[in-house]
Coordinates of N, CA, C and O and ligand atoms in Angstrom, one line a residue:
M1 N 2.5 -17.0 -5.2 CA 2.2 -15.8 -4.5 C 1.1 -16.0 -3.4 O 1.4 -15.7 -2.3
E2 N 0.0 -16.5 -3.9 CA -1.1 -16.8 -2.9 C -0.7 -17.9 -2.0 O -1.1 -17.9 -0.8
R3 N 0.1 -18.8 -2.5 CA 0.6 -19.9 -1.7 C 1.5 -19.4 -0.5 O 1.5 -20.0 0.5
E4 N 2.2 -18.4 -0.8 CA 3.2 -17.9 0.2 C 2.6 -16.7 1.0 O 3.2 -16.3 2.0
C5 N 1.4 -16.2 0.6 CA 0.8 -15.1 1.3 C 0.5 -15.4 2.8 O -0.2 -16.4 3.0
V6 N 0.9 -14.6 3.7 CA 0.7 -14.8 5.1 C -0.8 -14.9 5.4 O -1.2 -15.8 6.2
F7 N -1.6 -14.0 4.9 CA -3.0 -13.9 5.2 C -3.7 -15.1 4.5 O -4.7 -15.6 5.1
C8 N -3.3 -15.5 3.3 CA -3.9 -16.7 2.7 C -3.7 -17.9 3.5 O -4.5 -18.7 3.7
K9 N -2.5 -18.0 4.1 CA -2.2 -19.1 5.0 C -3.0 -19.1 6.2 O -3.5 -20.2 6.6
I10 N -3.3 -18.0 6.8 CA -4.2 -17.9 7.9 C -5.6 -18.3 7.5 O -6.2 -19.1 8.2
I11 N -6.0 -17.8 6.4 CA -7.4 -18.1 5.9 C -7.5 -19.6 5.6 O -8.6 -20.2 5.9
R12 N -6.5 -20.2 5.1 CA -6.5 -21.7 4.8 C -6.4 -22.5 6.1 O -6.5 -23.7 6.0
G13 N -6.0 -21.9 7.2 CA -5.8 -22.6 8.5 C -4.4 -23.2 8.6 O -4.2 -24.0 9.5
E14 N -3.5 -22.7 7.7 CA -2.1 -23.2 7.8 C -1.2 -22.5 8.8 O -0.2 -22.9 9.1
S15 N -1.7 -21.3 9.1 CA -1.0 -20.5 10.1 C -2.0 -20.1 11.2 O -3.2 -19.9 10.9
P16 N -1.6 -19.9 12.4 CA -2.5 -19.6 13.5 C -2.9 -18.1 13.5 O -2.2 -17.2 13.0
A17 N -4.1 -17.8 14.0 CA -4.6 -16.5 14.2 C -5.7 -16.5 15.2 O -6.3 -17.5 15.4
D18 N -5.9 -15.4 15.8 CA -6.9 -15.2 16.8 C -8.2 -14.6 16.1 O -8.3 -13.4 16.1
F19 N -9.0 -15.5 15.6 CA -10.2 -15.0 14.9 C -11.3 -14.4 15.7 O -11.6 -15.0 16.8
V20 N -11.9 -13.4 15.3 CA -13.1 -12.9 16.0 C -14.3 -13.1 15.1 O -15.5 -13.0 15.5
Y21 N -14.1 -13.3 13.8 CA -15.2 -13.6 12.9 C -14.7 -14.4 11.7 O -13.6 -14.1 11.2
K22 N -15.5 -15.3 11.3 CA -15.2 -16.1 10.0 C -16.5 -16.1 9.2 O -17.5 -16.8 9.7
G23 N -16.5 -15.5 8.1 CA -17.6 -15.5 7.2 C -17.3 -16.1 5.8 O -16.1 -16.5 5.6
E24 N -18.3 -16.1 5.0 CA -18.1 -16.7 3.6 C -17.1 -15.9 2.8 O -16.2 -16.4 2.1
E25 N -17.2 -14.6 3.0 CA -16.4 -13.7 2.1 C -15.2 -13.0 2.9 O -14.2 -12.6 2.3
I26 N -15.4 -12.9 4.2 CA -14.5 -12.0 5.0 C -14.2 -12.8 6.3 O -15.1 -13.4 6.9
V27 N -12.9 -12.6 6.8 CA -12.6 -13.0 8.1 C -12.0 -11.8 8.9 O -11.5 -10.9 8.3
V28 N -12.1 -11.9 10.2 CA -11.5 -10.9 11.0 C -10.7 -11.5 12.1 O -11.2 -12.5 12.8
F29 N -9.4 -11.1 12.2 CA -8.6 -11.6 13.3 C -7.8 -10.5 14.0 O -7.7 -9.4 13.4
K30 N -7.2 -10.8 15.1 CA -6.5 -9.8 15.9 C -5.1 -9.6 15.2 O -4.4 -10.5 14.8
D31 N -4.7 -8.3 15.2 CA -3.4 -8.0 14.7 C -2.3 -8.5 15.7 O -2.5 -8.4 16.9
I32 N -1.3 -9.1 15.1 CA -0.3 -9.8 16.0 C 0.6 -8.7 16.8 O 1.1 -9.0 17.8
R33 N 0.6 -7.5 16.2 CA 1.3 -6.4 16.9 C 0.4 -5.2 17.2 O 0.5 -4.2 16.4
P34 N -0.5 -5.4 18.1 CA -1.6 -4.4 18.3 C -1.0 -3.0 18.6 O -0.1 -2.8 19.4
E35 N -1.6 -2.0 18.0 CA -1.3 -0.6 18.2 C -2.4 0.2 18.9 O -2.4 1.4 18.9
A36 N -3.3 -0.6 19.4 CA -4.5 0.0 20.2 C -5.0 -1.1 21.1 O -4.7 -2.3 20.8
P37 N -5.8 -0.8 22.1 CA -6.4 -1.9 22.9 C -7.1 -2.9 22.1 O -7.1 -4.1 22.4
I38 N -7.8 -2.4 21.1 CA -8.5 -3.3 20.1 C -7.8 -3.0 18.8 O -7.9 -1.9 18.3
H39 N -7.2 -4.0 18.2 CA -6.6 -3.9 16.8 C -6.9 -5.1 16.0 O -6.3 -6.2 16.3
L40 N -7.9 -5.0 15.1 CA -8.3 -6.1 14.3 C -8.0 -5.9 12.9 O -7.8 -4.7 12.4
L41 N -8.0 -7.0 12.1 CA -7.8 -6.9 10.7 C -9.0 -7.5 10.0 O -9.3 -8.6 10.3
V42 N -9.6 -6.7 9.1 CA -10.8 -7.2 8.4 C -10.3 -7.6 7.0 O -9.8 -6.7 6.2
V43 N -10.4 -8.9 6.7 CA -9.6 -9.4 5.5 C -10.6 -10.2 4.6 O -11.2 -11.2 5.1
P44 N -10.6 -9.9 3.4 CA -11.4 -10.7 2.4 C -10.7 -12.0 2.2 O -9.5 -12.1 2.2
R45 N -11.5 -13.1 2.0 CA -10.8 -14.4 1.7 C -10.1 -14.4 0.4 O -9.1 -15.0 0.1
K46 N -10.7 -13.6 -0.5 CA -10.1 -13.5 -1.9 C -8.8 -12.7 -1.8 O -8.7 -11.7 -1.1
H47 N -7.8 -13.3 -2.5 CA -6.5 -12.7 -2.5 C -6.4 -11.5 -3.5 O -6.4 -11.7 -4.7
I48 N -6.5 -10.3 -2.9 CA -6.4 -9.1 -3.7 C -5.2 -8.3 -3.1 O -5.2 -8.0 -1.9
P49 N -4.1 -8.1 -3.8 CA -2.9 -7.5 -3.2 C -3.1 -6.1 -2.5 O -2.8 -6.0 -1.3
T50 N -3.7 -5.2 -3.3 CA -3.8 -3.8 -2.7 C -5.1 -3.2 -3.2 O -5.8 -3.7 -4.1
V51 N -5.4 -2.1 -2.6 CA -6.6 -1.3 -3.1 C -6.5 -1.0 -4.6 O -7.4 -1.0 -5.4
N52 N -5.2 -0.8 -5.1 CA -5.0 -0.6 -6.5 C -5.4 -1.7 -7.4 O -5.5 -1.5 -8.6
D53 N -5.6 -2.9 -6.8 CA -5.9 -4.1 -7.6 C -7.4 -4.4 -7.6 O -7.8 -5.4 -8.2
L54 N -8.2 -3.5 -6.9 CA -9.6 -3.8 -6.9 C -10.2 -3.6 -8.3 O -9.8 -2.7 -9.1
T55 N -11.2 -4.4 -8.6 CA -11.9 -4.3 -9.9 C -13.4 -4.1 -9.6 O -13.9 -4.2 -8.5
E56 N -14.1 -3.8 -10.7 CA -15.6 -3.6 -10.6 C -16.3 -4.8 -9.8 O -17.2 -4.6 -9.1
E57 N -15.8 -6.0 -10.0 CA -16.4 -7.1 -9.4 C -16.2 -7.2 -7.9 O -16.9 -8.0 -7.2
D58 N -15.4 -6.4 -7.4 CA -15.1 -6.3 -5.9 C -16.0 -5.3 -5.2 O -15.8 -5.1 -4.0
R59 N -16.8 -4.6 -5.9 CA -17.6 -3.6 -5.4 C -18.4 -4.0 -4.1 O -18.3 -3.3 -3.1
L60 N -19.1 -5.1 -4.2 CA -19.8 -5.6 -3.0 C -18.9 -6.0 -1.9 O -19.2 -5.8 -0.7
L61 N -17.8 -6.6 -2.2 CA -16.8 -7.1 -1.2 C -16.3 -5.9 -0.4 O -16.2 -6.0 0.9
V62 N -16.0 -4.8 -1.0 CA -15.5 -3.6 -0.3 C -16.6 -3.1 0.6 O -16.3 -2.8 1.8
G63 N -17.8 -3.1 0.2 CA -18.9 -2.7 1.0 C -19.1 -3.6 2.2 O -19.3 -3.1 3.4
E64 N -18.9 -4.9 2.0 CA -19.0 -5.9 3.1 C -17.9 -5.6 4.1 O -18.1 -5.8 5.3
M65 N -16.7 -5.2 3.7 CA -15.6 -5.0 4.6 C -16.0 -3.9 5.6 O -15.8 -3.9 6.8
F66 N -16.6 -2.8 5.0 CA -17.0 -1.7 5.9 C -18.1 -2.1 6.8 O -18.1 -1.7 8.0
L67 N -19.1 -2.7 6.3 CA -20.2 -3.1 7.2 C -19.8 -4.1 8.2 O -20.3 -4.0 9.4
K68 N -18.9 -5.0 7.9 CA -18.4 -6.0 8.9 C -17.6 -5.2 10.0 O -17.8 -5.5 11.2
A69 N -16.8 -4.3 9.6 CA -16.0 -3.5 10.6 C -17.0 -2.8 11.5 O -16.8 -2.8 12.7
R70 N -18.0 -2.2 11.0 CA -18.9 -1.5 11.8 C -19.7 -2.4 12.7 O -19.8 -2.2 13.9
A71 N -20.1 -3.6 12.2 CA -20.8 -4.5 13.0 C -20.0 -5.0 14.2 O -20.4 -5.2 15.3
I72 N -18.7 -5.3 13.9 CA -17.8 -5.7 15.0 C -17.5 -4.6 16.0 O -17.5 -4.9 17.2
A73 N -17.4 -3.4 15.5 CA -17.2 -2.3 16.5 C -18.4 -2.2 17.4 O -18.3 -1.9 18.6
Q74 N -19.6 -2.4 16.8 CA -20.8 -2.3 17.6 C -20.8 -3.4 18.6 O -21.1 -3.2 19.8
R75 N -20.5 -4.6 18.1 CA -20.5 -5.8 19.0 C -19.5 -5.7 20.2 O -19.8 -6.1 21.3
L76 N -18.4 -5.0 19.9 CA -17.4 -4.8 21.0 C -17.6 -3.6 21.8 O -16.9 -3.3 22.8
G77 N -18.7 -2.9 21.5 CA -19.1 -1.7 22.3 C -18.2 -0.5 22.1 O -18.1 0.4 23.0
I78 N -17.5 -0.4 21.0 CA -16.6 0.8 20.7 C -17.2 1.7 19.6 O -16.5 2.7 19.3
A79 N -18.3 1.4 19.1 CA -18.8 2.1 17.9 C -19.1 3.5 18.2 O -18.7 4.5 17.5
E80 N -19.8 3.8 19.3 CA -20.3 5.1 19.6 C -19.1 6.0 20.1 O -19.1 7.2 19.7
R81 N -18.2 5.5 20.8 CA -17.1 6.2 21.3 C -16.2 6.6 20.1 O -15.7 7.7 20.0
G82 N -16.1 5.7 19.2 CA -15.3 6.0 18.0 C -14.1 5.1 17.8 O -13.6 4.5 18.8
Y83 N -13.7 4.9 16.6 CA -12.7 4.0 16.2 C -12.1 4.4 14.9 O -12.6 5.3 14.2
R84 N -11.0 3.8 14.5 CA -10.3 4.2 13.2 C -10.3 3.0 12.3 O -10.1 1.8 12.7
L85 N -10.6 3.2 11.0 CA -10.4 2.2 10.0 C -9.4 2.7 9.0 O -9.4 3.8 8.5
I86 N -8.3 1.9 8.9 CA -7.2 2.3 8.1 C -6.8 1.3 7.0 O -6.9 0.1 7.2
L87 N -6.6 1.8 5.8 CA -6.1 1.0 4.7 C -4.8 1.5 4.2 O -4.7 2.7 3.8
N88 N -3.7 0.8 4.4 CA -2.4 1.2 3.9 C -2.3 0.7 2.5 O -2.6 -0.5 2.2
V89 N -1.9 1.5 1.5 CA -1.8 1.1 0.1 C -0.4 1.3 -0.4 O 0.1 2.4 -0.5
E90 N 0.1 0.1 -0.8 CA 1.5 0.0 -1.4 C 2.5 0.4 -0.4 O 2.2 0.9 0.7
R91 N 3.8 0.1 -0.8 CA 4.9 0.3 0.2 C 4.9 1.8 0.7 O 5.1 2.0 1.9
G92 N 4.7 2.7 -0.2 CA 4.8 4.1 0.2 C 3.7 4.5 1.1 O 3.8 5.6 1.8
G93 N 2.6 3.7 1.2 CA 1.5 4.0 2.1 C 1.6 3.2 3.3 O 0.6 3.1 4.1
G94 N 2.7 2.5 3.5 CA 2.9 1.7 4.7 C 2.5 0.3 4.7 O 2.4 -0.4 5.7
Q95 N 2.1 -0.2 3.5 CA 1.6 -1.6 3.4 C 2.7 -2.6 3.5 O 3.7 -2.4 2.7
I96 N 2.6 -3.6 4.3 CA 3.6 -4.6 4.5 C 3.1 -5.9 4.0 O 3.9 -6.7 3.4
I97 N 1.9 -6.2 4.3 CA 1.2 -7.5 3.8 C 0.4 -7.2 2.6 O -0.6 -6.4 2.6
F98 N 0.8 -7.8 1.5 CA 0.1 -7.5 0.2 C -1.1 -8.5 -0.1 O -1.1 -9.2 -1.1
H99 N -2.0 -8.5 0.9 CA -3.3 -9.1 0.8 C -4.2 -8.1 1.5 O -4.1 -7.8 2.7
L100 N -5.2 -7.6 0.7 CA -6.0 -6.5 1.1 C -6.5 -6.7 2.6 O -7.0 -7.8 2.9
H101 N -6.5 -5.7 3.4 CA -7.0 -5.7 4.7 C -7.3 -4.3 5.2 O -6.6 -3.4 4.9
M102 N -8.2 -4.3 6.1 CA -8.6 -3.0 6.8 C -8.3 -3.1 8.3 O -8.7 -4.1 8.9
H103 N -7.5 -2.2 8.8 CA -7.3 -2.1 10.2 C -8.5 -1.5 11.0 O -9.0 -0.5 10.5
L104 N -8.9 -2.1 12.0 CA -9.9 -1.6 12.9 C -9.2 -1.3 14.3 O -8.8 -2.3 14.9
L105 N -9.1 -0.1 14.6 CA -8.4 0.3 15.9 C -9.3 1.0 16.8 O -10.0 2.0 16.4
G106 N -9.3 0.7 18.1 CA -10.2 1.4 19.0 C -10.0 0.9 20.4 O -9.0 0.2 20.7
G107 N -11.0 1.3 21.3 CA -10.9 0.8 22.7 C -10.1 1.6 23.6 O -9.7 1.1 24.7
W108 N -9.7 2.8 23.2 CA -8.9 3.6 24.0 C -9.7 4.1 25.2 O -10.9 4.4 25.2
Ligands
AMP201 P1 0.0 -3.3 6.7 O1 1.1 -2.4 7.1 O2 -1.3 -2.5 6.5 O3 0.3 -4.2 5.6 O4 -0.3 -4.1 8.0 C1 0.0 -5.5 8.2 C2 -0.4 -5.8 9.6 O5 -0.5 -7.2 9.7 C3 0.5 -5.3 10.7 O6 -0.2 -4.5 11.6 C4 1.1 -6.6 11.3 O7 1.2 -6.5 12.7 C5 0.0 -7.6 11.0 N1 0.4 -9.0 10.9 C6 1.5 -9.4 10.2 N2 1.5 -10.8 10.4 C7 0.4 -11.2 11.1 C8 -0.1 -12.4 11.5 N3 0.6 -13.6 11.3 N4 -1.2 -12.4 12.3 C9 -1.8 -11.2 12.6 N5 -1.4 -10.0 12.1 C10 -0.3 -10.0 11.4
ZN202 ZN1 -3.4 -13.6 0.2

């Protein structure tokens, strides 16, 4: 499962991606099919399929995802104008890639 996971492959460097941040816990790269002038994916290195699979031990990681999204929005100069953070959960919620990720959209 993790071996075949598209985002795990990107994180391991086995598939290409346009990274804007690489940290110990989280990476951020550009969405391959952008739906906004800026469309990034905030992705934990840990393979967690969906929000429904989060556990108590992921509490800090989830906080990190939000803080990293905000920091990058600030760095890109879109924080004050405004942006969207989206988490699609399970197929019914529009999730296609089953490795937790937060969409950061902005720059309109
Ligand atoms: P979701 O519907 O939340 O699962 O969104 C998955 C997102 O991942 C979509 O917006 C895709 O365009 C994006 N995506 C899929 N494959 C890649 C890839 N190899 N590199 C970057 N983004 C990707
Ligand atoms: Zn994965």
